[in-house]
Backbone as a ProteinNet text record, in pm:
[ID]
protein_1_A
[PRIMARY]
XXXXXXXXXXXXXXXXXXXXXXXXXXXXXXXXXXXXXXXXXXXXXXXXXXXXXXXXXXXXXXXXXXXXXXXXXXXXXXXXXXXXXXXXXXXXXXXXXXXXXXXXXXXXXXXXXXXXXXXXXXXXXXXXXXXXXXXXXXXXXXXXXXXXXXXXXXXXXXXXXXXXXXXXXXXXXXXXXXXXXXXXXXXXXXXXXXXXXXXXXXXXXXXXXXXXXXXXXXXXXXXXXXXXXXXXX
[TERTIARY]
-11014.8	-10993.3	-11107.8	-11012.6	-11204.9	-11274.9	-11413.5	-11473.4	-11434.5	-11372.8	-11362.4	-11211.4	-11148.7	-11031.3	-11028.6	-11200.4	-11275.9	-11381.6	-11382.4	-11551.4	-11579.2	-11718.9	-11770.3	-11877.1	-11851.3	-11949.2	-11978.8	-12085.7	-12093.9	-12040.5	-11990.6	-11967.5	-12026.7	-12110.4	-12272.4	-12298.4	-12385	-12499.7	-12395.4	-12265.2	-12227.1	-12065.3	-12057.1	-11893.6	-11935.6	-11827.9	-11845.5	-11668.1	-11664.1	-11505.4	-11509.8	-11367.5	-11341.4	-11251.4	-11266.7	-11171.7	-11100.8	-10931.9	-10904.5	-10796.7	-10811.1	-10709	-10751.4	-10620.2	-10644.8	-10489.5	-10404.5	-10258.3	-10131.7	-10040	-10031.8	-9884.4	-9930.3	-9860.5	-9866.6	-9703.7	-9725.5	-9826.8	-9881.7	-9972.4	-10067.9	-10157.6	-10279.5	-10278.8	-10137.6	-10099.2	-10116.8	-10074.3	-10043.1	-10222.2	-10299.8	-10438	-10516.8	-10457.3	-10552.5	-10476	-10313	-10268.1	-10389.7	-10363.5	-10393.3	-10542.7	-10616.9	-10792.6	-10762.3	-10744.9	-10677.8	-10656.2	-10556	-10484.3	-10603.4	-10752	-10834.3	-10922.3	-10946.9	-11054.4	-10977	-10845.1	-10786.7	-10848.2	-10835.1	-10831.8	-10974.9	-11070.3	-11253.7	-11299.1	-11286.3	-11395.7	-11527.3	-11591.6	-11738	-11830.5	-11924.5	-12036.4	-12055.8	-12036.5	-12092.9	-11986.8	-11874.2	-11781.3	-11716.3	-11670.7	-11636.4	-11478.5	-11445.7	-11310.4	-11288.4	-11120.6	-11093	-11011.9	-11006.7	-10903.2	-10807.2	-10701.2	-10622	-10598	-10575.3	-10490.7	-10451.5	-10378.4	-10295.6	-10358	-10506.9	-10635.3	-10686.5	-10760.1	-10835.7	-10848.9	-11002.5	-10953.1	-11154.1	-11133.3	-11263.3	-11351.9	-11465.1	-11486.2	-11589.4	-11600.8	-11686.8	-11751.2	-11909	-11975	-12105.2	-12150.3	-12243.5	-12384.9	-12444.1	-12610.8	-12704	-12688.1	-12789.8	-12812.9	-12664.5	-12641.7	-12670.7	-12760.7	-12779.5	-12945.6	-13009.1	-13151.8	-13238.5	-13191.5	-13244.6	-13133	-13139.2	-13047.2	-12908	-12855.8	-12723.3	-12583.8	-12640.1	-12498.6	-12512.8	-12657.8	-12678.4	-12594.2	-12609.4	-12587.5	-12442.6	-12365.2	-12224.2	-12174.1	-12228.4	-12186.2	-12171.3	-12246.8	-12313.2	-12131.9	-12180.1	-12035	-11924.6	-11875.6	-11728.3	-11706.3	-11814.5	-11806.1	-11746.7	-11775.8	-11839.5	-11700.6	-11574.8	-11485.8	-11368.8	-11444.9	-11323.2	-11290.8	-11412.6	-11430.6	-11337.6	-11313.6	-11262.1	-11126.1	-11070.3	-10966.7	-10915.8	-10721.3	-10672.7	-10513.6	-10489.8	-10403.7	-10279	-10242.9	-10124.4	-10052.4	-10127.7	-10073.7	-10074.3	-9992.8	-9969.4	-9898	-10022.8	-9966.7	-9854	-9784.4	-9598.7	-9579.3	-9494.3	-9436.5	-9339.4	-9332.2	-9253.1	-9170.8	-9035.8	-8893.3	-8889.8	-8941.1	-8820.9	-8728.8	-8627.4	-8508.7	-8508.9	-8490.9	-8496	-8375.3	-8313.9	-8182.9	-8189.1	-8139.3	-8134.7	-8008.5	-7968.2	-7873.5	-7903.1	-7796.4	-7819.6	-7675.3	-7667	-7561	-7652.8	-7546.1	-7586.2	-7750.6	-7806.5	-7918.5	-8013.9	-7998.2	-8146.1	-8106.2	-8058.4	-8073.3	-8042.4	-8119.3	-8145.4	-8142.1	-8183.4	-8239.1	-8144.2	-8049.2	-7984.6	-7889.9	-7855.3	-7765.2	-7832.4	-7970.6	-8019.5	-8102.1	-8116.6	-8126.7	-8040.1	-7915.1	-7832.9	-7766.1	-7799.9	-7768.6	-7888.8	-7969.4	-8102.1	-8096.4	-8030.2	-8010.3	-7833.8	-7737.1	-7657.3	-7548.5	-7612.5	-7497.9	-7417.7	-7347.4	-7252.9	-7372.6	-7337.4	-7451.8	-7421.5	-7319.7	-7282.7	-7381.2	-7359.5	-7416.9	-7571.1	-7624.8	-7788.9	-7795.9	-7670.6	-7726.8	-7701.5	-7600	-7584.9	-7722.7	-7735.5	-7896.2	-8012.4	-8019.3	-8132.2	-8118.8	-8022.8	-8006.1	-7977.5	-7951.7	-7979.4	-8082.5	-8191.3	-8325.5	-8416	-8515.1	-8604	-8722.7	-8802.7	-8947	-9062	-9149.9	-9238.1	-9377.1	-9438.9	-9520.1	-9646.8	-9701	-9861.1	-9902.8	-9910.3	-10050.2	-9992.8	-10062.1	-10029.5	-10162	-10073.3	-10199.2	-10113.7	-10213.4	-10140.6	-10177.2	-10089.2	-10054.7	-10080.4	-10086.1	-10142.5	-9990.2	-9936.3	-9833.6	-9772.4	-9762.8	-9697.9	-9704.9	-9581.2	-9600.3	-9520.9	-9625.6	-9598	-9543.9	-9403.1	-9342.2	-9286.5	-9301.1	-9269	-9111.9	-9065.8	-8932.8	-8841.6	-8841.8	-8688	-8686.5	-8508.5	-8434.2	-8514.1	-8539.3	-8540.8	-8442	-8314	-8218.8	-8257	-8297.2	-8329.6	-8519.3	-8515.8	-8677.6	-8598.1	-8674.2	-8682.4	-8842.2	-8885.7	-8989.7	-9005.7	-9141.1	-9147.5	-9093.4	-9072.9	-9065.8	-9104.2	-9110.9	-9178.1	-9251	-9191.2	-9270.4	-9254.5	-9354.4	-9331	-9283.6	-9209.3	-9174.5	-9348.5	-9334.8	-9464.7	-9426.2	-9295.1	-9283.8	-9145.2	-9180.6	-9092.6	-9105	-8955.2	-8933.9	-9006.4	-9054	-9062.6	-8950.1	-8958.1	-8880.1	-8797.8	-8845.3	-8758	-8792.7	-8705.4	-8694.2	-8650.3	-8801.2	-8765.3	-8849.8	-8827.2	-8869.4	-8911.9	-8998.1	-9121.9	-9140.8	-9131.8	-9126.6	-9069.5	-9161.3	-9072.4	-9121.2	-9140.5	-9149.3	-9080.2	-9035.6	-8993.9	-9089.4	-9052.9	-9149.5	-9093.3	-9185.1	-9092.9	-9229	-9143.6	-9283.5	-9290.9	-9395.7	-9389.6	-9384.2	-9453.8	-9433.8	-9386.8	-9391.7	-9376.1	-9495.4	-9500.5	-9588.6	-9544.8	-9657.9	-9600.3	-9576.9	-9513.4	-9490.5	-9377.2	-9386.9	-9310.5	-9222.6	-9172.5	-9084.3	-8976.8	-8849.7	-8722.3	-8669.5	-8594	-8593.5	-8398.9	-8395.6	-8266.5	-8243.8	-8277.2	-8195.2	-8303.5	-8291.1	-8377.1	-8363.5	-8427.2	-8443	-8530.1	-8434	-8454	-8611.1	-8623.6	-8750.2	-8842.5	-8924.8	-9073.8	-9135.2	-9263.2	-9317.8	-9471.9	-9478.7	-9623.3	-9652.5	-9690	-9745.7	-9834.4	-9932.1	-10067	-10132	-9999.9	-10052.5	-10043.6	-9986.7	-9952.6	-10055.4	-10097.4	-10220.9	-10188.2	-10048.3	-10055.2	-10032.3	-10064.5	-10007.8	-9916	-9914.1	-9798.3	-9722.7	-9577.6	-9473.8	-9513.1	-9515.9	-9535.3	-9702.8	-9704.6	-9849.8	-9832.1	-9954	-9944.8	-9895.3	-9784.2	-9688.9	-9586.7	-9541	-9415.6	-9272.2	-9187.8	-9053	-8989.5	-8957.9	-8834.7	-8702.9	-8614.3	-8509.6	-8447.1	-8362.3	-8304.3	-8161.1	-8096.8	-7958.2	-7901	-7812.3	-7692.7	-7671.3	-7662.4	-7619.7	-7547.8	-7433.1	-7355.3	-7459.4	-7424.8	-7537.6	-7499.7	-7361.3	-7313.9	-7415.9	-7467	-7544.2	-7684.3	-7716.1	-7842	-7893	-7783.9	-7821	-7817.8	-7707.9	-7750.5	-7883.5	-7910.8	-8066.9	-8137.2	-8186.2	-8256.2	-8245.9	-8117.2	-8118.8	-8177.9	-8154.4	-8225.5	-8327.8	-8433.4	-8520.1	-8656.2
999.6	935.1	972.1	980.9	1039.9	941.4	946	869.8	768.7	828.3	754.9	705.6	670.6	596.3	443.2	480.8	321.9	277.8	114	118.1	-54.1	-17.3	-138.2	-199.9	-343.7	-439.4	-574.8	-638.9	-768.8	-883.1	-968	-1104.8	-1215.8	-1249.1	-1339.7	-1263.4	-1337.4	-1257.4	-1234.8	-1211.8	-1199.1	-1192.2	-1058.2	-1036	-925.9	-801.4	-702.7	-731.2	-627	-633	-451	-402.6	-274.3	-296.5	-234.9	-238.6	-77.4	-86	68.1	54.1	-27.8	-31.2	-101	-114.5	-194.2	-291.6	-276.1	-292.8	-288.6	-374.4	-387.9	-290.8	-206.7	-75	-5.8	55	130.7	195.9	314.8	376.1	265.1	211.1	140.5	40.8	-18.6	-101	-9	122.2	220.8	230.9	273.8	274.8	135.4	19.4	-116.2	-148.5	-53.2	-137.2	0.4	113.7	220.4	174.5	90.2	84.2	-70.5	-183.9	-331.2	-248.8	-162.7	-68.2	-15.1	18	88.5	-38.8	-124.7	-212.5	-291.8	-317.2	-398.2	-340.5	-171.3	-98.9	-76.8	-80.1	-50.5	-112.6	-287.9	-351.3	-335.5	-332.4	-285.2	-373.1	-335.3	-460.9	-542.2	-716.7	-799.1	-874.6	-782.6	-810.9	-940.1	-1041.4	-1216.2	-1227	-1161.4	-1157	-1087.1	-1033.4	-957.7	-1034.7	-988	-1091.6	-1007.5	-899.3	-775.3	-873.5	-805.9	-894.5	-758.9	-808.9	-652.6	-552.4	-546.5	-435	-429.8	-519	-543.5	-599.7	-564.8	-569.7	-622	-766.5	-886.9	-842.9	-811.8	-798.1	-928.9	-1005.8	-1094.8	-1021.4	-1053.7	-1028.2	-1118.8	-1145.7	-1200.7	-1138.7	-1169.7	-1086.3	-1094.8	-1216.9	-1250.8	-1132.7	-1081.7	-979.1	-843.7	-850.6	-693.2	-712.7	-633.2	-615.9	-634.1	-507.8	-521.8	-466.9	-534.1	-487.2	-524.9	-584.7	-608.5	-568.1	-592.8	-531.2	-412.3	-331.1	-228.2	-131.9	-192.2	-147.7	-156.1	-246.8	-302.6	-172	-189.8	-53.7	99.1	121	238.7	268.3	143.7	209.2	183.3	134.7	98.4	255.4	282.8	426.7	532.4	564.2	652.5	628.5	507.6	479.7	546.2	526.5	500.3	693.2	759.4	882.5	956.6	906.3	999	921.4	856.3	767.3	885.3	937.6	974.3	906.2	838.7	764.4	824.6	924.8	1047.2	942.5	951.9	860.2	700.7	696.4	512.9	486.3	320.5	264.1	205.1	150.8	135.5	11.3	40.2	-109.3	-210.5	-333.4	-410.4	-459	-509.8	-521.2	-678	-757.8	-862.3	-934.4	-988.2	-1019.6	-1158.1	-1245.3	-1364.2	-1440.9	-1549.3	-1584.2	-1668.2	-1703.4	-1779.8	-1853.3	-1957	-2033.4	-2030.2	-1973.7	-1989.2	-2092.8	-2216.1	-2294.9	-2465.8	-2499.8	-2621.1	-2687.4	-2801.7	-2883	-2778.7	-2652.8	-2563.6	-2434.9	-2468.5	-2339.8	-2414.9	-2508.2	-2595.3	-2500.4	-2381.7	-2316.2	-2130.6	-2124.7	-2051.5	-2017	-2103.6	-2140.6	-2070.8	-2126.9	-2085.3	-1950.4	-1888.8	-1738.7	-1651.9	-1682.5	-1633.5	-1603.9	-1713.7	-1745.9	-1658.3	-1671.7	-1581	-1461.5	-1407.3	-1254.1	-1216.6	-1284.6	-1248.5	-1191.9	-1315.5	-1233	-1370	-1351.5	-1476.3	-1504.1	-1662.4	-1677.1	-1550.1	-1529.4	-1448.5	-1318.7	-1262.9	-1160.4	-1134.8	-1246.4	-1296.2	-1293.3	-1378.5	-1333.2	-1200.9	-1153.1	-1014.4	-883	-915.8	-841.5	-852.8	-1009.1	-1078.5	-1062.7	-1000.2	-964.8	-820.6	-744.3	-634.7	-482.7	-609.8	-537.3	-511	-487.5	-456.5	-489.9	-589.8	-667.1	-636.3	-590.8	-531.3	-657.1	-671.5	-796.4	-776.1	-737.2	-702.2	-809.7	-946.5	-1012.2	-1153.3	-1222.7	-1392.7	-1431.1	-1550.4	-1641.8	-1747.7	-1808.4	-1984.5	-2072.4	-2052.2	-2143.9	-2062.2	-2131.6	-2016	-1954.8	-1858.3	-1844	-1799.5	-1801.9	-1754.2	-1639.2	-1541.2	-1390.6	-1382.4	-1279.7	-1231.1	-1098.5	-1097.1	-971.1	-904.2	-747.6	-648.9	-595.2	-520.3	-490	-602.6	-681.3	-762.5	-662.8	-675.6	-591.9	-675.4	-555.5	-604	-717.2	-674.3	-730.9	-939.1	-941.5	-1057.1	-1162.4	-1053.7	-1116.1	-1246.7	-1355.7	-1436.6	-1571.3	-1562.7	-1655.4	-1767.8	-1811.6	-1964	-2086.8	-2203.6	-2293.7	-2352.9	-2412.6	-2464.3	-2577.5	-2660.3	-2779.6	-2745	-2715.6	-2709.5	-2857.5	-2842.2	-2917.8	-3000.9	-3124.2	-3209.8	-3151.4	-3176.4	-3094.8	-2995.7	-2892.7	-2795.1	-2777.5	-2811.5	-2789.6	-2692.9	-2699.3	-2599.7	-2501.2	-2345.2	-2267	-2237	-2281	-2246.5	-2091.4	-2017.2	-1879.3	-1905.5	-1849.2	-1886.2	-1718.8	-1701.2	-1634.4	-1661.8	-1590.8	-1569.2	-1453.5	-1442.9	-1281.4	-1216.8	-1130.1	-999.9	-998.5	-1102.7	-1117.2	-1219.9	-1203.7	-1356.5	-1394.5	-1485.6	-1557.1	-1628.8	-1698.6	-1797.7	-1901.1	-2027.1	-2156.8	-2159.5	-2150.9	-2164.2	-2333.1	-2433	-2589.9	-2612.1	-2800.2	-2853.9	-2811.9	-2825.3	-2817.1	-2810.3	-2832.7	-2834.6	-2651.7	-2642	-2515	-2484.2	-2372.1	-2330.6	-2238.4	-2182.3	-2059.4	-2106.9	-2024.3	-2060.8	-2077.1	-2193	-2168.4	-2152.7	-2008.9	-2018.9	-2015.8	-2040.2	-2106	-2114	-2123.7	-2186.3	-2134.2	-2096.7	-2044.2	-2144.6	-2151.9	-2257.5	-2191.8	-2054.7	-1972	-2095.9	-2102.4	-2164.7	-2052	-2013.1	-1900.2	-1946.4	-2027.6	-2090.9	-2214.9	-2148.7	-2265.4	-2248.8	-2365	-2354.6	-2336.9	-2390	-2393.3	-2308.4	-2178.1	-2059.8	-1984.1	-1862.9	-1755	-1700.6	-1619.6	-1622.4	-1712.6	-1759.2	-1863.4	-1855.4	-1762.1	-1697.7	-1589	-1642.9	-1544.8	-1393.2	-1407.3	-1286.5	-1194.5	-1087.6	-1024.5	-920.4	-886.5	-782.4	-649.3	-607.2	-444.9	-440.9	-617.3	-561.8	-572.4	-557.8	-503.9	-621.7	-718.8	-834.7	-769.2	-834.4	-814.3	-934.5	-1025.8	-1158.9	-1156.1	-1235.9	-1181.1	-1334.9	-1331.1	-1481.6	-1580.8	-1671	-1721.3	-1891.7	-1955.3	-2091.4	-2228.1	-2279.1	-2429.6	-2475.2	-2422.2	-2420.1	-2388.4	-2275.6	-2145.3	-2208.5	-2275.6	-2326.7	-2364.2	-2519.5	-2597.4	-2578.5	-2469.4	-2408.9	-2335.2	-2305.1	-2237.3	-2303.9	-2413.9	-2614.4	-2624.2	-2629.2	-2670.8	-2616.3	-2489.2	-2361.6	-2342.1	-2362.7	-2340.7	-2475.5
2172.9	2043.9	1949.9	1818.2	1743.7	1638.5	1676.3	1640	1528	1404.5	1315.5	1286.9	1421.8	1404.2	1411.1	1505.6	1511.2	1496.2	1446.9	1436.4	1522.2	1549.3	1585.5	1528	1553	1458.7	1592.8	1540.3	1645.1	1579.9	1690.4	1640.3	1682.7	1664.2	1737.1	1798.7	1915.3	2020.2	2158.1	2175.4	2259.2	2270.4	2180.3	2172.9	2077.6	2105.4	1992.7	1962.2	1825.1	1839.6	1763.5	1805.1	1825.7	1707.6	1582.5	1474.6	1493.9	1477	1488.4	1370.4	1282.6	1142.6	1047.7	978.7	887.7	849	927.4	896.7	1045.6	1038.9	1088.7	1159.6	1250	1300.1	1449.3	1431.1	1606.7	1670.3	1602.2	1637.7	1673.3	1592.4	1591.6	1728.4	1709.5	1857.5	1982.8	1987.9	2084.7	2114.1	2036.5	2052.4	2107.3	2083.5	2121.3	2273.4	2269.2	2435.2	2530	2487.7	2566.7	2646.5	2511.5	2550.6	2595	2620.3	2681.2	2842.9	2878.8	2974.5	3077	2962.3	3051.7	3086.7	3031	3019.1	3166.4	3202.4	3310.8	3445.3	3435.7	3519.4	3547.5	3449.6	3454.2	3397.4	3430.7	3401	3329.2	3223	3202.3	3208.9	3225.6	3295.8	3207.3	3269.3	3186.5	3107.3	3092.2	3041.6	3102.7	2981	3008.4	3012.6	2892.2	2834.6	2752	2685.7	2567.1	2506.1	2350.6	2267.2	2218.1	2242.2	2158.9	2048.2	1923.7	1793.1	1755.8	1644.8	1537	1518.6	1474.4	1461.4	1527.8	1594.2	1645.9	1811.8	1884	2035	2013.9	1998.1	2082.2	2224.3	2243.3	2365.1	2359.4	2457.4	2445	2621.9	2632.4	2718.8	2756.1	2854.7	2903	2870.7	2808.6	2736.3	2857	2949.3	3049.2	3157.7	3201.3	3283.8	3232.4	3073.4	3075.2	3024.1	3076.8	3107.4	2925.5	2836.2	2736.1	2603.5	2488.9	2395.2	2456.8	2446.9	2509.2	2441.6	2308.2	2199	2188.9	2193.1	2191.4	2314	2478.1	2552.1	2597.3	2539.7	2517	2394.6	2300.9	2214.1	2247.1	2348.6	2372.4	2477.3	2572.5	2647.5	2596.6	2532.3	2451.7	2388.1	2340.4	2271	2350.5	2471.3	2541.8	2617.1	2623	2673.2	2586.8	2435.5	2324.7	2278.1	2346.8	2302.5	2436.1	2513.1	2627.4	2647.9	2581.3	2599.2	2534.2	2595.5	2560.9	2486.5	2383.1	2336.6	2338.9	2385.8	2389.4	2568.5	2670	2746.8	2717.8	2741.4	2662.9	2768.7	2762.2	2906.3	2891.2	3031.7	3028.5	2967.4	2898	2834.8	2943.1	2937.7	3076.9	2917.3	2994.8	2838	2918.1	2834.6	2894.9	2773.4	2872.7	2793.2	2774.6	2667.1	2654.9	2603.5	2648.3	2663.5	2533.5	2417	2295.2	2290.5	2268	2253.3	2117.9	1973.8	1865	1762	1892	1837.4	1789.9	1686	1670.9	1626.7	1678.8	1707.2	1700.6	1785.5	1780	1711.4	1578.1	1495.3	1347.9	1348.2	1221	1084.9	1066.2	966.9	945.6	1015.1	1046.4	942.9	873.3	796.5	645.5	659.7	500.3	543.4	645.1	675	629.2	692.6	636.1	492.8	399.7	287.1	219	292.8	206.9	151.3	283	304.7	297.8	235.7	203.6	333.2	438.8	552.1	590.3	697.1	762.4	895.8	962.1	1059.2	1137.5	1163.4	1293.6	1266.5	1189.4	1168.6	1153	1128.2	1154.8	1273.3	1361.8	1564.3	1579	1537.4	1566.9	1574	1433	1414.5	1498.1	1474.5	1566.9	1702.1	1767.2	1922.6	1973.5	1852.6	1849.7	1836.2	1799.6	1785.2	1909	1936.8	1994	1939.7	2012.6	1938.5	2049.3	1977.7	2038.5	1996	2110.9	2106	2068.1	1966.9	1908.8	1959.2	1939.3	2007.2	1983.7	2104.6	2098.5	2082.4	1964.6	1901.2	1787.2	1723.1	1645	1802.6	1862.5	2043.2	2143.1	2236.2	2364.1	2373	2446.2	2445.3	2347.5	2181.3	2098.1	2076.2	2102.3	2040	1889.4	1865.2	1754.1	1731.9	1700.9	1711.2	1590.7	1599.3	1501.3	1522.2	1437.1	1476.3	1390.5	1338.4	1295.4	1172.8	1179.8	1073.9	958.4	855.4	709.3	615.2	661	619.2	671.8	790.9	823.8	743.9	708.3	648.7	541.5	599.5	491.2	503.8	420.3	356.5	418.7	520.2	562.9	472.4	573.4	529.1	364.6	263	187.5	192.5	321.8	348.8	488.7	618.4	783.4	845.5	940.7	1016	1099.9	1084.4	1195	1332.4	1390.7	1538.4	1553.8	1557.2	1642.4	1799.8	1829.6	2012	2058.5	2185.8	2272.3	2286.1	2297.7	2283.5	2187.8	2029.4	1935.9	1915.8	1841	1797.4	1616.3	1578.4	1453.3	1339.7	1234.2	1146.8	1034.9	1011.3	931	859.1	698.3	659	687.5	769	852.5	952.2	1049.4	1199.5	1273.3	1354.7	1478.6	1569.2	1606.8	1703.2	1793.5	1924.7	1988.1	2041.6	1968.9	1995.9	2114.4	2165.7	2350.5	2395	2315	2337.9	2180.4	2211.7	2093.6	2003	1860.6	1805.8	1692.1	1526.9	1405.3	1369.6	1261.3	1225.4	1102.4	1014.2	913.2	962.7	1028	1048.2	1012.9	993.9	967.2	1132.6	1157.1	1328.2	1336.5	1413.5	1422	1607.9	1676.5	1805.9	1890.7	2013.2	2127.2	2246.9	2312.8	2464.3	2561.9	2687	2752.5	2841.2	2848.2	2908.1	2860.2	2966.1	2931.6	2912.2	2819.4	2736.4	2805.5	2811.7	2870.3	3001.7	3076.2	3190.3	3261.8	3183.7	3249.7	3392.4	3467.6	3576.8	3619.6	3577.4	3682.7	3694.6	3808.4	3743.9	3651.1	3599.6	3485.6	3343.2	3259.5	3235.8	3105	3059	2967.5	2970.8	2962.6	3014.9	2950.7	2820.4	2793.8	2758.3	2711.8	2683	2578.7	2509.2	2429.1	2483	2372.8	2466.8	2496.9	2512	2600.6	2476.6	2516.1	2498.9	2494	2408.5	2382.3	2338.2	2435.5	2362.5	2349.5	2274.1	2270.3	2313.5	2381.1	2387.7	2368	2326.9	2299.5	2403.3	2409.5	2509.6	2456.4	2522	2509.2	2548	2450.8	2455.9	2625.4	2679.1	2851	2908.9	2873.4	2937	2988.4	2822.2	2768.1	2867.5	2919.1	2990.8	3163.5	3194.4	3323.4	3338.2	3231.7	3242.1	3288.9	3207.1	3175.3	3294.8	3386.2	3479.4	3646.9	3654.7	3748	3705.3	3609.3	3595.1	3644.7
[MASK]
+++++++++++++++++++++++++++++++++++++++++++++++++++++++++++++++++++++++++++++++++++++++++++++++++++++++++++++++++++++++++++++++++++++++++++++++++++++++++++++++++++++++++++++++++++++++++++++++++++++++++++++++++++++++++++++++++++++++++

């Protein structure tokens, strides 16, 4: 990768962060999963945790565990990683598929999506299950992804006043992105249906279904369906 696709800066005494944009795009994503991809696989010393977001990739590190200069010596190898990283192999994307019930009670806002954008509901699920959403980064909630990919035709404008609580598992839009609330919580999105998937659970080792990279696809499913889900799950 060459030097000036990225830069680094500190954020207190114990975290650098790896800027490789400015906007939010495939390539730039393809560059923050590729270096996330190496960092899983080669640990670097000292290293606490990483934060991927849209530009940007957080390294937070332990200062105690490095002898002298620590951001210095944290900089030195991030470099020396970021320079021999080849972004042409890009690590594998995992697709998962997420089941939406877009009838009734959990697609409150469906109605004026549609009306927004000049289509019939049907044709808002149609779109909305026909795409491919690619997950740049969770954040707002533990668990919430934030995904690229919704048709243009579907962009429409948050809330004007947010809801105090949105369900767990709503599927709702924003601009020109979708999302899916992983719990209850307040929020503006336009919410058009609900997936019975839990998106987050703490207790697991992992504790959110999904991660930066992967492959959503949404597919339809009967408030019947909904609740056989609700229920096997």
């Amino acid at each position: 990768m060459e030097k000036s696709t990225f830069h680094l800066y500190p954020l207190g005494d114990a975290a650098i962060v790896v800027q490789f944009g400015d906007r939010i795009d495939r390539d730039i994503h393809r560059k923050i999963k590729t270096f996330v991809h190496y960092l899983e696989k080669a640990p670097i010393k000292a290293l606490v945790e990483y934060v991927p977001a849209f530009t940007t990739v957080t390294i937070y590190y332990d200062p105690l565990q490095l002898q002298f200069s620590p951001y210095d010596q944290i900089k030195d190898e991030v470099t020396r990683i970021l320079l021999a990283l080849d972004v042409e192999e890009e690590a594998p994307s995992r697709t998962v598929q997420i089941p939406v019930c877009y009838e009734g009670e959990f697609s409150p806002d469906l109605a004026e999506v549609a009306g927004h954008n000049g289509l019939s509901q049907q044709e808002v699920i149609d779109l909305h299950t026909s795409g491919e959403y690619l997950v740049y980064m969770l954040g707002f909630a533990p668990g919430f992804p934030y995904l690229g990919g919704l048709s243009e035709r579907l962009a429409t404008p948050r809330k004007a006043s947010p809801r105090s609580a949105i369900p767990a598992g709503s599927v709702g839009i924003a601009g020109n992105q979708t999302g899916v609330y992983p719990f209850e919580s307040p929020g503006g999105w336009q919410i058009i249906g609900r997936t019975p998937l839990a998106l987050f659970q703490p207790h697991e080792d992992t504790p959110t279904l999904l991660q930066a990279g992967d492959i959503i696809q949404f597919t339809a499913i009967s408030k019947k369906e909904y609740d056989e889900w609700s229920v096997s799950i």
